[in-house]
Amino acid sequence: MRFNTLDDMDLAGKLVLTRVDINVPVEDGTVTDATRIERIVPTIKDILAKGGRPVMLAHFGRPKGKVVPEMSLRVTLPALEDALGQSVTFIEKPDRATLDALPEGTVTLIENTRFTAMEEANDPKMAGFLASLGDVYCNDAFSAAHRAHASTEGVARLLPACAGRLMEAELSALDAALGTPLRPVMAVVGGAKVSSKLDLLSNLIEKVDHLVIGGGMANTFLAAQGKPVGKSLCEHDLADTARAIMAKAETTACTIHLPVDIVVAREFKAHAPSEILPADACPDDAMILDAGPATVAAFDTLLQECTTLVWNGPLGAFEMPPFDAATVRAAKLAGIATTAEDLISVAGGGDTVAALNHAGVADQFTYVSSAGGAFLEWMEGKTLPGVAALEAAKTA
Ligand code: 3PG
Ligand code: MG
């Protein structure tokens, strides 16, 4: 992977169109988690330090090509100004003359790129218009790089372009995890459904040495092996697919690991009475809500053996204690191994980050991605259009 970074660009006196992902959660007009905003600060500061004037482009929500006042990016301004420690100029309808007149040191935010349907259509007219607003394009929105939109892809092909600091960090962490990793590599894939992660599983069995399957999707694999799963969440219609994945893994260097013990309950609610059973002993009237301690012990043994870990998805119903136990324990073990410099650990995906935060170990991981969908597509081995456009870009 070869792309320009801010170090390759001469930005003095230039308007730098900077695609950021500040698609943050908001409640009652206030940003409730500013993580994504905080993570673009180094890029904005570096552009300023190099004498450039950053003009931020971003989407917010899914307004479907219409102006939806509740999806105005104005709501992010206080959090942005707070994170940057300076004021941010907001422009609803940008034009080049207005931007040219901005003094050095100004940081600008343009209104939601998705307020026109041309954005998601990657309309060349919109890409051309955006390109006319800047001298250089900088993409710092890895988490939106799976979208081939005018502000993430089209414009990148029209201006000298580079990756911002967050994009750079994401790409180097991902490369360390799956591109050119130190082996053995283990992947942990959890979450509710196999159906949403088929491509990901197929790609991983070609690339990793160990694949740990957890969460609701493990039930589909257990059922495909003929084990009872009672009333568990399970995609019975995907039994053949699960068997095909296990058969394919037999032909690759990848070993699949399923839970060896399970935590079952009769009710799907926090603190429901539960018991630990072998993985082949789920009662008819019960559901599997977590992996058991023997599964976590097996996970620990694998961790000791592996040099690289890539993690997406919780191992159980982690939002409902005590069914968070396996996820929390496994995350802590990975945190400990990483702190001891025995492991390179990379995690991503919305639920995963929430689970690592819940376990209190997110800051112990080598890298936690800011991306949800883009992280998944990358784990699927797909080319992300926003990244591909950067790889093709010229310097300035
Ligand atoms: C995200 O929040 O995952 C990114 O900002 C992309 O948003 P989207 O899924 O609406 O394209
Ligand atoms: Mg998304």
XYZ file of C-alpha atoms and ligand atoms in Angstrom:
408
model
C 0.000 0.000 0.000
C 1.508 3.315 -1.073
C -0.147 6.677 -0.501
C 0.889 10.243 0.228
C 0.773 11.560 3.760
C 0.756 15.148 5.008
C 4.564 14.889 5.108
C 4.660 14.649 1.307
C 2.601 17.787 0.732
C 3.465 21.448 0.471
C 0.469 23.137 2.060
C 1.710 26.678 2.653
C -0.997 29.184 1.762
C -3.261 26.462 0.392
C -6.886 25.578 1.002
C -6.851 21.948 2.110
C -10.154 20.129 1.604
C -10.122 17.683 4.468
C -12.641 14.832 4.484
C -13.336 13.869 8.077
C -15.812 11.471 9.667
C -17.569 13.315 12.460
C -20.696 11.186 12.175
C -20.957 11.146 15.970
C -23.831 10.175 18.246
C -25.989 13.143 19.284
C -28.748 13.333 21.869
C -30.905 16.408 22.471
C -28.591 18.558 20.391
C -25.403 17.507 22.188
C -22.612 15.226 21.026
C -22.563 12.277 23.444
C -19.328 10.646 22.259
C -16.674 12.911 20.747
C -14.152 10.147 20.031
C -14.277 10.589 16.256
C -13.907 14.359 16.656
C -10.907 14.002 18.944
C -9.210 11.658 16.527
C -9.073 14.177 13.654
C -7.367 16.850 15.765
C -3.757 15.867 14.849
C -4.577 16.191 11.138
C -6.168 19.615 11.466
C -3.313 20.855 13.656
C -0.673 19.533 11.241
C -2.353 21.225 8.286
C -2.381 24.505 10.212
C 1.239 24.035 11.246
C 2.191 23.638 7.595
C 0.486 26.926 6.746
C -2.591 25.363 5.158
C -6.205 26.312 5.823
C -8.274 23.200 6.506
C -11.756 23.132 4.998
C -13.541 20.151 6.502
C -16.000 18.104 4.466
C -18.163 15.596 6.306
C -21.471 13.779 6.242
C -23.833 13.438 9.161
C -26.542 10.798 9.344
C -28.396 9.635 6.264
C -30.483 12.573 4.962
C -30.887 10.810 1.588
C -29.946 13.762 -0.592
C -32.309 16.265 1.060
C -31.687 19.156 3.415
C -32.780 17.814 6.797
C -32.256 20.534 9.427
C -31.864 17.989 12.256
C -28.919 16.545 10.352
C -27.020 19.817 10.103
C -23.370 19.546 11.068
C -23.802 22.715 13.157
C -24.545 20.451 16.099
C -20.918 19.265 16.074
C -19.412 22.776 16.299
C -19.114 23.078 20.114
C -17.432 19.658 20.362
C -15.152 20.460 17.421
C -14.118 23.825 18.878
C -13.556 22.199 22.216
C -11.337 19.472 20.756
C -9.383 21.887 18.543
C -9.114 24.659 21.119
C -10.088 27.266 18.528
C -13.139 28.584 16.739
C -14.450 26.887 13.619
C -16.103 28.821 10.788
C -19.267 27.113 9.550
C -20.273 27.567 5.917
C -23.598 26.342 4.624
C -23.086 27.053 0.927
C -19.403 27.351 0.113
C -17.844 29.220 -2.793
C -14.217 29.686 -3.680
C -14.168 33.464 -3.195
C -15.410 33.176 0.397
C -12.838 30.515 1.204
C -10.025 32.478 -0.456
C -10.800 35.412 1.799
C -10.368 33.381 4.991
C -7.309 34.431 7.003
C -4.463 32.038 7.773
C -5.229 29.887 10.807
C -8.926 29.575 9.987
C -10.565 26.175 10.299
C -13.751 25.788 8.276
C -16.525 23.216 8.303
C -18.847 22.853 5.316
C -22.460 21.714 5.796
C -23.402 17.999 5.475
C -22.176 16.677 2.122
C -25.224 14.381 1.970
C -27.669 17.311 1.723
C -27.461 16.736 -2.043
C -28.059 13.403 -3.785
C -24.957 14.100 -5.901
C -22.742 13.094 -2.960
C -23.783 9.446 -2.718
C -24.137 9.205 -6.507
C -20.472 10.253 -6.718
C -21.649 12.734 -9.333
C -18.674 14.171 -11.277
C -20.318 17.623 -11.119
C -20.204 17.560 -7.334
C -16.665 16.157 -7.266
C -15.621 18.923 -9.665
C -17.313 21.581 -7.553
C -15.627 20.301 -4.383
C -12.265 20.218 -6.169
C -12.755 23.870 -7.156
C -12.972 24.763 -3.457
C -9.480 23.577 -2.553
C -5.899 23.253 -3.749
C -5.190 19.937 -2.062
C -7.394 17.096 -0.790
C -6.678 15.263 2.435
C -8.735 12.217 3.417
C -8.855 11.515 7.139
C -12.103 9.551 7.066
C -11.099 5.895 7.017
C -14.459 5.045 8.551
C -16.225 6.441 5.462
C -13.693 5.044 2.951
C -15.977 2.138 2.040
C -18.302 4.667 0.395
C -17.494 5.725 -3.189
C -19.000 9.171 -2.732
C -18.086 12.528 -4.277
C -16.350 13.742 -1.101
C -14.530 10.465 -0.382
C -13.640 9.202 -3.854
C -14.545 11.489 -6.765
C -12.739 14.575 -5.491
C -9.668 12.558 -4.499
C -9.070 11.872 -8.182
C -9.202 15.556 -9.149
C -6.706 17.164 -6.777
C -3.280 16.312 -5.392
C -4.303 14.106 -2.484
C -2.988 12.578 0.714
C -4.038 10.650 3.793
C -4.542 12.496 7.064
C -2.955 11.272 10.296
C -5.925 9.165 11.379
C -6.234 7.536 7.959
C -2.497 6.870 8.030
C -2.702 5.274 11.487
C -5.709 3.160 10.509
C -4.045 1.876 7.357
C -0.779 0.999 9.034
C -2.555 -0.780 11.908
C -4.721 -2.735 9.496
C -1.728 -3.682 7.431
C 0.014 -4.934 10.573
C -3.054 -7.018 11.398
C -3.930 -8.657 8.097
C -1.736 -7.288 5.312
C 1.759 -8.311 6.372
C 1.203 -9.561 9.934
C 3.621 -11.219 12.314
C 2.394 -14.820 12.592
C 0.664 -16.721 13.980
C -2.409 -14.526 13.565
C -5.695 -15.146 15.308
C -8.975 -13.520 14.424
C -11.920 -13.293 16.760
C -15.264 -12.870 15.046
C -18.385 -12.533 17.132
C -21.731 -10.850 16.948
C -25.235 -11.998 16.313
C -25.415 -13.208 12.758
C -23.396 -15.346 10.377
C -25.375 -13.878 7.467
C -23.799 -10.447 7.941
C -20.277 -11.874 8.136
C -20.082 -14.525 5.426
C -17.580 -12.683 3.229
C -15.525 -11.834 6.246
C -15.289 -15.448 7.416
C -14.386 -16.642 3.908
C -11.602 -14.080 3.656
C -10.240 -14.764 7.131
C -9.876 -18.510 6.657
C -7.511 -17.743 3.787
C -5.460 -15.283 5.857
C -5.309 -16.201 9.542
C -3.966 -19.194 11.433
C -6.743 -19.335 14.015
C -10.323 -18.174 13.728
C -12.294 -17.943 16.964
C -16.033 -17.744 16.358
C -18.200 -16.414 19.167
C -21.465 -14.671 19.944
C -24.797 -15.615 18.411
C -23.105 -16.646 15.180
C -21.283 -19.474 16.961
C -24.712 -21.050 17.591
C -25.226 -21.437 13.854
C -21.917 -23.328 13.647
C -22.733 -25.511 16.664
C -26.124 -26.362 15.146
C -24.448 -27.136 11.809
C -22.323 -29.684 13.669
C -25.524 -31.324 14.887
C -25.393 -29.903 18.411
C -28.624 -28.816 20.083
C -29.023 -25.050 20.517
C -32.503 -24.962 22.107
C -34.104 -21.556 21.730
C -30.831 -19.792 20.960
C -30.484 -17.149 18.298
C -29.461 -19.338 15.356
C -29.670 -19.122 11.578
C -30.664 -22.736 10.920
C -31.037 -22.011 7.202
C -27.300 -21.269 7.067
C -26.252 -24.713 8.317
C -24.949 -25.694 4.865
C -23.039 -22.437 4.573
C -21.488 -22.928 8.008
C -20.498 -26.498 7.072
C -18.974 -25.211 3.819
C -16.906 -22.666 5.764
C -15.683 -25.369 8.159
C -14.875 -27.680 5.230
C -12.957 -24.921 3.452
C -10.947 -24.224 6.614
C -9.851 -27.881 6.519
C -8.108 -27.130 3.236
C -6.327 -23.977 4.476
C -3.835 -23.330 7.254
C -6.627 -21.882 9.379
C -8.105 -23.690 12.378
C -11.632 -22.740 13.432
C -12.357 -22.626 17.165
C -15.921 -22.823 18.429
C -17.066 -22.567 22.050
C -16.351 -25.718 24.067
C -18.689 -24.665 26.845
C -21.692 -22.358 26.975
C -23.646 -20.201 29.398
C -27.375 -20.780 29.001
C -30.457 -19.082 30.425
C -34.215 -19.413 30.056
C -34.827 -15.698 29.694
C -33.173 -13.120 27.454
C -32.572 -10.497 30.084
C -29.849 -9.146 32.346
C -29.195 -11.257 35.449
C -31.436 -14.094 34.252
C -30.517 -17.261 36.202
C -27.908 -19.130 34.163
C -25.801 -22.273 34.104
C -22.573 -23.372 32.464
C -22.810 -26.490 30.288
C -20.706 -28.324 27.703
C -21.213 -26.951 24.173
C -23.243 -29.993 23.145
C -25.691 -29.842 26.058
C -27.978 -26.853 25.515
C -31.434 -27.830 26.880
C -34.443 -27.492 24.550
C -35.998 -24.688 26.582
C -32.798 -22.668 27.056
C -30.723 -20.261 25.012
C -26.978 -19.793 24.730
C -26.043 -16.266 25.817
C -22.304 -16.488 26.362
C -19.240 -18.684 26.026
C -18.121 -20.476 29.184
C -14.866 -20.364 31.173
C -13.302 -23.368 29.399
C -13.735 -21.513 26.087
C -12.014 -18.458 27.569
C -9.188 -20.688 28.863
C -8.759 -22.104 25.348
C -8.735 -18.539 24.033
C -5.968 -17.711 26.502
C -3.876 -20.665 25.309
C -4.229 -19.426 21.712
C -3.275 -15.896 22.765
C -0.032 -17.197 24.241
C 0.721 -18.894 20.939
C -0.172 -16.005 18.620
C 1.654 -12.779 17.806
C -1.195 -10.896 16.180
C -4.872 -10.605 17.097
C -7.604 -9.000 15.042
C -10.974 -8.726 16.755
C -14.467 -7.955 15.556
C -17.601 -8.698 17.540
C -18.406 -9.732 21.112
C -18.330 -13.356 22.309
C -21.704 -13.204 24.038
C -24.663 -10.944 24.808
C -22.192 -8.498 26.382
C -24.741 -5.717 26.904
C -26.551 -7.911 29.493
C -24.545 -8.927 32.559
C -23.517 -11.597 33.467
C -23.441 -12.584 29.766
C -20.601 -10.116 29.217
C -18.210 -12.368 31.174
C -16.453 -14.174 28.304
C -16.047 -10.990 26.243
C -14.730 -9.018 29.210
C -12.340 -11.757 30.347
C -11.023 -12.410 26.830
C -10.595 -8.681 26.197
C -8.679 -8.304 29.462
C -6.401 -11.223 28.565
C -5.694 -9.610 25.183
C -5.020 -6.299 26.931
C -2.567 -7.945 29.316
C -0.711 -9.757 26.511
C -0.510 -6.498 24.532
C 0.789 -4.529 27.512
C 3.436 -7.213 28.040
C 4.432 -6.682 24.374
C 3.617 -10.288 23.566
C 0.773 -9.389 21.228
C -0.203 -6.934 18.505
C -3.934 -6.389 18.955
C -6.194 -4.588 16.520
C -9.936 -4.259 17.002
C -12.746 -2.534 15.152
C -16.480 -2.356 14.505
C -19.070 -0.476 16.544
C -20.034 -3.230 19.009
C -16.445 -4.297 19.440
C -15.273 -0.893 20.534
C -18.233 -0.662 22.919
C -17.303 -4.096 24.322
C -13.635 -3.150 24.789
C -14.626 0.090 26.480
C -16.982 -1.883 28.703
C -14.090 -4.203 29.613
C -11.951 -1.105 30.253
C -9.148 -2.270 27.957
C -9.563 -0.222 24.764
C -6.456 1.824 25.587
C -4.387 -1.333 26.132
C -4.971 -2.557 22.588
C -2.325 -1.745 19.981
C -4.972 -0.110 17.836
C -8.711 0.405 18.022
C -10.232 1.451 14.729
C -12.648 4.375 14.510
C -14.547 2.506 11.807
C -17.613 0.274 11.763
C -18.662 -0.721 8.245
C -15.304 0.208 6.702
C -13.476 -2.058 9.179
C -15.756 -4.950 8.240
C -15.273 -4.417 4.517
C -11.550 -4.287 5.044
C -11.721 -7.579 7.008
C -13.667 -8.964 4.058
C -10.633 -8.235 1.897
C -12.466 -5.621 -0.154
C -10.788 -2.634 -1.717
C -12.092 0.513 -0.053
C -12.819 3.108 -2.766
C -11.617 6.016 -0.628
C -8.297 4.268 -0.028
C -7.897 3.169 -3.659
C -8.319 6.802 -4.776
C -5.533 7.857 -2.390
C -3.225 5.170 -3.729
C -3.681 6.631 -7.218
C -3.132 10.260 -6.129
C -0.435 12.802 -6.997
C 1.548 14.867 -4.473
C 1.515 18.653 -4.198
C -20.258 5.367 10.012
O -20.769 6.001 10.947
O -20.151 4.140 9.995
C -19.666 6.162 8.882
O -19.694 7.512 9.165
C -20.367 5.847 7.579
O -21.709 6.185 7.668
P -22.752 5.496 6.681
O -22.849 4.053 7.125
O -24.038 6.251 6.832
O -22.183 5.592 5.284
Mg -22.392 2.596 9.265
